[in-house]
PDB file of C-alpha atoms in Angstrom:
ATOM      1  CA  MET A   1     -44.488-102.857  55.888  1.00  0.00           C
ATOM      2  CA  GLN A   2     -41.481-102.576  53.564  1.00  0.00           C
ATOM      3  CA  LEU A   3     -41.369-105.427  51.029  1.00  0.00           C
ATOM      4  CA  SER A   4     -38.460-106.875  49.062  1.00  0.00           C
ATOM      5  CA  LYS A   5     -38.577-108.310  45.556  1.00  0.00           C
ATOM      6  CA  GLY A   6     -40.709-111.458  45.499  1.00  0.00           C
ATOM      7  CA  GLU A   7     -42.039-110.930  49.013  1.00  0.00           C
ATOM      8  CA  ARG A   8     -45.754-111.333  49.687  1.00  0.00           C
ATOM      9  CA  PHE A   9     -48.148-109.481  51.962  1.00  0.00           C
ATOM     10  CA  ASN A  10     -51.473-110.995  53.124  1.00  0.00           C
ATOM     11  CA  ILE A  11     -53.857-108.039  52.993  1.00  0.00           C
ATOM     12  CA  SER A  12     -56.849-110.004  54.322  1.00  0.00           C
ATOM     13  CA  GLN A  13     -54.946-111.024  57.473  1.00  0.00           C
ATOM     14  CA  GLU A  14     -53.119-107.740  58.109  1.00  0.00           C
ATOM     15  CA  ALA A  15     -56.125-105.491  57.390  1.00  0.00           C
ATOM     16  CA  PRO A  16     -59.224-107.726  57.695  1.00  0.00           C
ATOM     17  CA  ASP A  17     -61.706-104.821  57.549  1.00  0.00           C
ATOM     18  CA  LEU A  18     -60.175-103.240  54.440  1.00  0.00           C
ATOM     19  CA  LYS A  19     -62.811-102.585  51.779  1.00  0.00           C
ATOM     20  CA  LYS A  20     -61.185 -99.877  49.630  1.00  0.00           C
ATOM     21  CA  MET A  21     -57.521 -99.456  48.826  1.00  0.00           C
ATOM     22  CA  ALA A  22     -55.314 -97.179  46.814  1.00  0.00           C
ATOM     23  CA  ILE A  23     -52.444 -98.716  44.917  1.00  0.00           C
ATOM     24  CA  ALA A  24     -49.966 -96.010  43.979  1.00  0.00           C
ATOM     25  CA  LEU A  25     -47.127 -96.481  41.510  1.00  0.00           C
ATOM     26  CA  GLY A  26     -44.488 -93.770  41.363  1.00  0.00           C
ATOM     27  CA  TRP A  27     -41.081 -92.938  39.906  1.00  0.00           C
ATOM     28  CA  GLN A  28     -38.709 -90.148  38.983  1.00  0.00           C
ATOM     29  CA  VAL A  29     -36.999 -89.708  35.644  1.00  0.00           C
ATOM     30  CA  THR A  30     -33.445 -88.562  35.058  1.00  0.00           C
ATOM     31  CA  GLU A  31     -32.619 -85.671  32.761  1.00  0.00           C
ATOM     32  CA  ALA A  32     -32.150 -88.182  29.911  1.00  0.00           C
ATOM     33  CA  GLY A  33     -35.606 -89.614  30.581  1.00  0.00           C
ATOM     34  CA  LYS A  34     -37.558 -86.354  30.687  1.00  0.00           C
ATOM     35  CA  SER A  35     -38.995 -86.953  27.206  1.00  0.00           C
ATOM     36  CA  TYR A  36     -40.356 -90.400  28.088  1.00  0.00           C
ATOM     37  CA  GLU A  37     -44.074 -91.001  28.030  1.00  0.00           C
ATOM     38  CA  ILE A  38     -44.623 -93.621  30.710  1.00  0.00           C
ATOM     39  CA  ASP A  39     -47.787 -95.717  30.699  1.00  0.00           C
ATOM     40  CA  VAL A  40     -49.201 -97.606  33.675  1.00  0.00           C
ATOM     41  CA  SER A  41     -51.611-100.485  33.118  1.00  0.00           C
ATOM     42  CA  ALA A  42     -53.546-102.952  35.254  1.00  0.00           C
ATOM     43  CA  PHE A  43     -54.603-106.311  33.861  1.00  0.00           C
ATOM     44  CA  MET A  44     -57.460-108.005  35.748  1.00  0.00           C
ATOM     45  CA  LEU A  45     -56.952-111.716  35.097  1.00  0.00           C
ATOM     46  CA  GLY A  46     -59.126-114.790  35.406  1.00  0.00           C
ATOM     47  CA  SER A  47     -57.892-118.234  36.463  1.00  0.00           C
ATOM     48  CA  ASP A  48     -56.696-118.822  32.870  1.00  0.00           C
ATOM     49  CA  GLY A  49     -54.252-115.889  33.171  1.00  0.00           C
ATOM     50  CA  LYS A  50     -56.253-113.782  30.681  1.00  0.00           C
ATOM     51  CA  ILE A  51     -58.561-110.787  30.983  1.00  0.00           C
ATOM     52  CA  PRO A  52     -62.237-111.873  30.556  1.00  0.00           C
ATOM     53  CA  ASN A  53     -62.881-108.927  28.201  1.00  0.00           C
ATOM     54  CA  ASP A  54     -61.267-105.610  27.224  1.00  0.00           C
ATOM     55  CA  GLN A  55     -63.011-103.769  30.068  1.00  0.00           C
ATOM     56  CA  TYR A  56     -60.681-105.548  32.522  1.00  0.00           C
ATOM     57  CA  PHE A  57     -57.623-103.892  30.976  1.00  0.00           C
ATOM     58  CA  ILE A  58     -57.300-100.578  32.857  1.00  0.00           C
ATOM     59  CA  PHE A  59     -55.036 -97.994  31.190  1.00  0.00           C
ATOM     60  CA  TYR A  60     -55.071 -94.450  29.756  1.00  0.00           C
ATOM     61  CA  ASN A  61     -57.882 -95.310  27.272  1.00  0.00           C
ATOM     62  CA  ASN A  62     -60.049 -97.258  29.757  1.00  0.00           C
ATOM     63  CA  LEU A  63     -59.889 -95.773  33.237  1.00  0.00           C
ATOM     64  CA  GLN A  64     -62.391 -98.071  34.987  1.00  0.00           C
ATOM     65  CA  SER A  65     -63.146-101.794  35.008  1.00  0.00           C
ATOM     66  CA  SER A  66     -66.596-102.916  33.880  1.00  0.00           C
ATOM     67  CA  ASP A  67     -67.436-104.179  37.395  1.00  0.00           C
ATOM     68  CA  GLY A  68     -66.553-100.749  38.855  1.00  0.00           C
ATOM     69  CA  SER A  69     -63.941-102.243  41.181  1.00  0.00           C
ATOM     70  CA  VAL A  70     -60.778-100.658  39.743  1.00  0.00           C
ATOM     71  CA  LEU A  71     -60.341 -97.003  38.735  1.00  0.00           C
ATOM     72  CA  GLN A  72     -57.155 -95.353  37.462  1.00  0.00           C
ATOM     73  CA  THR A  73     -56.379 -91.714  38.259  1.00  0.00           C
ATOM     74  CA  ILE A  74     -53.322 -89.683  37.358  1.00  0.00           C
ATOM     75  CA  PRO A  75     -52.700 -86.814  39.789  1.00  0.00           C
ATOM     76  CA  ASP A  76     -51.300 -83.539  38.520  1.00  0.00           C
ATOM     77  CA  ASN A  77     -47.524 -83.906  38.365  1.00  0.00           C
ATOM     78  CA  ASN A  78     -45.219 -81.125  39.450  1.00  0.00           C
ATOM     79  CA  GLN A  79     -42.076 -80.445  37.421  1.00  0.00           C
ATOM     80  CA  GLY A  80     -39.127 -82.189  39.055  1.00  0.00           C
ATOM     81  CA  LYS A  81     -41.306 -84.120  41.497  1.00  0.00           C
ATOM     82  CA  GLU A  82     -42.171 -87.787  41.347  1.00  0.00           C
ATOM     83  CA  ASN A  83     -44.637 -89.000  38.747  1.00  0.00           C
ATOM     84  CA  LYS A  84     -47.483 -91.094  40.061  1.00  0.00           C
ATOM     85  CA  THR A  85     -50.483 -93.106  38.969  1.00  0.00           C
ATOM     86  CA  ILE A  86     -53.052 -94.283  41.490  1.00  0.00           C
ATOM     87  CA  TYR A  87     -55.539 -97.108  41.267  1.00  0.00           C
ATOM     88  CA  GLY A  88     -58.532 -97.180  43.552  1.00  0.00           C
ATOM     89  CA  VAL A  89     -59.641-100.743  44.260  1.00  0.00           C
ATOM     90  CA  ILE A  90     -62.938-101.687  45.929  1.00  0.00           C
ATOM     91  CA  LEU A  91     -62.341-105.306  46.918  1.00  0.00           C
ATOM     92  CA  GLU A  92     -65.977-106.334  47.384  1.00  0.00           C
ATOM     93  CA  ARG A  93     -66.813-105.190  43.831  1.00  0.00           C
ATOM     94  CA  VAL A  94     -64.114-107.250  42.103  1.00  0.00           C
ATOM     95  CA  ASN A  95     -65.794-109.788  39.833  1.00  0.00           C
ATOM     96  CA  PRO A  96     -65.436-113.255  41.443  1.00  0.00           C
ATOM     97  CA  GLU A  97     -63.933-114.491  38.144  1.00  0.00           C
ATOM     98  CA  ILE A  98     -60.932-112.188  38.661  1.00  0.00           C
ATOM     99  CA  VAL A  99     -58.120-113.856  40.614  1.00  0.00           C
ATOM    100  CA  GLU A 100     -55.245-111.453  39.931  1.00  0.00           C
ATOM    101  CA  ILE A 101     -54.570-107.813  39.071  1.00  0.00           C
ATOM    102  CA  THR A 102     -51.117-107.222  37.588  1.00  0.00           C
ATOM    103  CA  PHE A 103     -49.604-103.702  37.515  1.00  0.00           C
ATOM    104  CA  VAL A 104     -47.224-102.969  34.623  1.00  0.00           C
ATOM    105  CA  VAL A 105     -45.282 -99.832  33.666  1.00  0.00           C
ATOM    106  CA  THR A 106     -44.036 -99.344  30.100  1.00  0.00           C
ATOM    107  CA  ILE A 107     -42.206 -96.622  28.199  1.00  0.00           C
ATOM    108  CA  HIS A 108     -44.269 -95.574  25.177  1.00  0.00           C
ATOM    109  CA  GLU A 109     -42.478 -96.328  21.886  1.00  0.00           C
ATOM    110  CA  ALA A 110     -39.309 -97.185  23.816  1.00  0.00           C
ATOM    111  CA  GLN A 111     -37.566 -98.908  20.893  1.00  0.00           C
ATOM    112  CA  LYS A 112     -38.290 -95.971  18.585  1.00  0.00           C
ATOM    113  CA  ILE A 113     -36.750 -93.423  20.968  1.00  0.00           C
ATOM    114  CA  ASN A 114     -34.091 -95.782  22.390  1.00  0.00           C
ATOM    115  CA  ALA A 115     -35.495 -95.448  25.907  1.00  0.00           C
ATOM    116  CA  LYS A 116     -34.569 -97.656  28.867  1.00  0.00           C
ATOM    117  CA  PHE A 117     -35.757 -97.925  32.456  1.00  0.00           C
ATOM    118  CA  SER A 118     -32.224 -97.023  33.570  1.00  0.00           C
ATOM    119  CA  ASN A 119     -33.466 -93.418  33.229  1.00  0.00           C
ATOM    120  CA  VAL A 120     -36.430 -94.115  35.532  1.00  0.00           C
ATOM    121  CA  THR A 121     -35.404 -94.078  39.188  1.00  0.00           C
ATOM    122  CA  LYS A 122     -36.892 -94.265  42.683  1.00  0.00           C
ATOM    123  CA  SER A 123     -39.718 -96.508  41.451  1.00  0.00           C
ATOM    124  CA  PHE A 124     -42.208 -97.848  43.974  1.00  0.00           C
ATOM    125  CA  ILE A 125     -45.616 -99.408  44.413  1.00  0.00           C
ATOM    126  CA  LYS A 126     -47.536 -99.036  47.649  1.00  0.00           C
ATOM    127  CA  ILE A 127     -50.882-100.100  49.068  1.00  0.00           C
ATOM    128  CA  CYS A 128     -52.857 -97.725  51.266  1.00  0.00           C
ATOM    129  CA  ASN A 129     -56.176 -97.900  53.082  1.00  0.00           C
ATOM    130  CA  LEU A 130     -58.306 -95.501  51.003  1.00  0.00           C
ATOM    131  CA  ASP A 131     -60.524 -94.574  53.961  1.00  0.00           C
ATOM    132  CA  THR A 132     -57.741 -93.759  56.447  1.00  0.00           C
ATOM    133  CA  GLY A 133     -54.832 -92.967  54.100  1.00  0.00           C
ATOM    134  CA  SER A 134     -52.551 -95.260  56.107  1.00  0.00           C
ATOM    135  CA  GLU A 135     -49.880 -97.149  54.192  1.00  0.00           C
ATOM    136  CA  LEU A 136     -50.096-100.935  54.522  1.00  0.00           C
ATOM    137  CA  ALA A 137     -47.234-102.118  52.325  1.00  0.00           C
ATOM    138  CA  ARG A 138     -44.589-100.577  50.095  1.00  0.00           C
ATOM    139  CA  TYR A 139     -42.122-102.003  47.610  1.00  0.00           C
ATOM    140  CA  GLU A 140     -39.253 -99.852  46.334  1.00  0.00           C
ATOM    141  CA  LEU A 141     -37.779-101.369  43.190  1.00  0.00           C
ATOM    142  CA  GLU A 142     -34.027-101.765  43.580  1.00  0.00           C
ATOM    143  CA  ASN A 143     -32.988-103.105  40.197  1.00  0.00           C
ATOM    144  CA  ASN A 144     -31.041-101.053  37.736  1.00  0.00           C
ATOM    145  CA  PHE A 145     -33.026-101.869  34.614  1.00  0.00           C
ATOM    146  CA  SER A 146     -30.298-101.089  32.097  1.00  0.00           C
ATOM    147  CA  ARG A 147     -31.923-102.662  29.013  1.00  0.00           C
ATOM    148  CA  GLU A 148     -35.559-103.051  30.048  1.00  0.00           C
ATOM    149  CA  THR A 149     -38.390-100.980  28.597  1.00  0.00           C
ATOM    150  CA  ALA A 150     -41.183-102.381  30.783  1.00  0.00           C
ATOM    151  CA  VAL A 151     -41.455-103.447  34.410  1.00  0.00           C
ATOM    152  CA  GLU A 152     -44.080-105.460  36.264  1.00  0.00           C
ATOM    153  CA  PHE A 153     -44.166-103.646  39.612  1.00  0.00           C
ATOM    154  CA  GLY A 154     -46.486-105.950  41.545  1.00  0.00           C
ATOM    155  CA  ARG A 155     -49.633-108.034  41.606  1.00  0.00           C
ATOM    156  CA  LEU A 156     -52.710-108.200  43.773  1.00  0.00           C
ATOM    157  CA  TYR A 157     -54.186-111.684  43.879  1.00  0.00           C
ATOM    158  CA  ARG A 158     -56.719-113.939  45.592  1.00  0.00           C
ATOM    159  CA  LYS A 159     -55.654-117.173  47.257  1.00  0.00           C
ATOM    160  CA  LYS A 160     -58.011-119.323  49.322  1.00  0.00           C
ATOM    161  CA  GLY A 161     -60.464-116.418  49.535  1.00  0.00           C
ATOM    162  CA  GLU A 162     -57.845-113.966  50.843  1.00  0.00           C
ATOM    163  CA  TRP A 163     -56.409-110.940  49.064  1.00  0.00           C
ATOM    164  CA  ARG A 164     -52.620-110.823  48.906  1.00  0.00           C
ATOM    165  CA  PHE A 165     -49.971-108.678  47.262  1.00  0.00           C
ATOM    166  CA  GLN A 166     -46.650-109.721  45.752  1.00  0.00           C
ATOM    167  CA  ALA A 167     -43.756-107.342  45.067  1.00  0.00           C
ATOM    168  CA  VAL A 168     -42.610-108.459  41.597  1.00  0.00           C
ATOM    169  CA  GLY A 169     -40.042-105.999  40.144  1.00  0.00           C
ATOM    170  CA  GLU A 170     -39.530-107.981  36.940  1.00  0.00           C
ATOM    171  CA  GLY A 171     -38.114-106.141  33.926  1.00  0.00           C
ATOM    172  CA  TYR A 172     -38.823-106.904  30.269  1.00  0.00           C
ATOM    173  CA  GLN A 173     -37.566-105.795  26.895  1.00  0.00           C
ATOM    174  CA  ALA A 174     -41.108-105.294  25.673  1.00  0.00           C
ATOM    175  CA  GLY A 175     -43.794-102.703  25.159  1.00  0.00           C
ATOM    176  CA  LEU A 176     -47.430-102.423  26.151  1.00  0.00           C
ATOM    177  CA  LYS A 177     -48.433-104.396  23.035  1.00  0.00           C
ATOM    178  CA  SER A 178     -46.521-107.445  24.324  1.00  0.00           C
ATOM    179  CA  PHE A 179     -48.485-107.423  27.588  1.00  0.00           C
ATOM    180  CA  VAL A 180     -51.764-106.954  25.738  1.00  0.00           C
ATOM    181  CA  GLU A 181     -50.941-109.972  23.583  1.00  0.00           C
ATOM    182  CA  LYS A 182     -49.932-111.995  26.668  1.00  0.00           C
ATOM    183  CA  TYR A 183     -53.044-111.209  28.747  1.00  0.00           C
ATOM    184  CA  CYS A 184     -55.804-110.772  26.149  1.00  0.00           C
ATOM    185  CA  SER A 185     -57.745-113.756  24.849  1.00  0.00           C
TER     186      SER A 185
END
């Protein structure tokens, strides 16, 4: 299913037997953006909108959540091909305290190198069944982020016991530190 900005997808209804999923985030950079170091992070949030502890912040320095439900992998990237980061999510292992997982992409030291997401194109986030490889939902970001240095691609969340996904596509003039300060207690 192709999603638009803000649109939601009920995973529990559309794929009721889904136990393991892959959430892939991808993009291409223009020639001007080739020097960018792009970081992808997942924040596993409780009902207070904060991570319960640092082990629920999944990024390049912490590749797995403490409950073993979320794992980040970065496939080998080919020159000129799309860059990608993949999260494996085992739904039944997600700590019951976690109600949302937010996926954020930032440009490392963007202000220092005067980097903008306008040099990051063809961005997407997609959800796949990890067992079958079939794609369940995909959101291709359409915005031209001319001044933004960070983008929230999407969020996986629980509502009334069901897992859902929302295509967010919200840009920010911020770095990873801003999100850490927002989501950490």
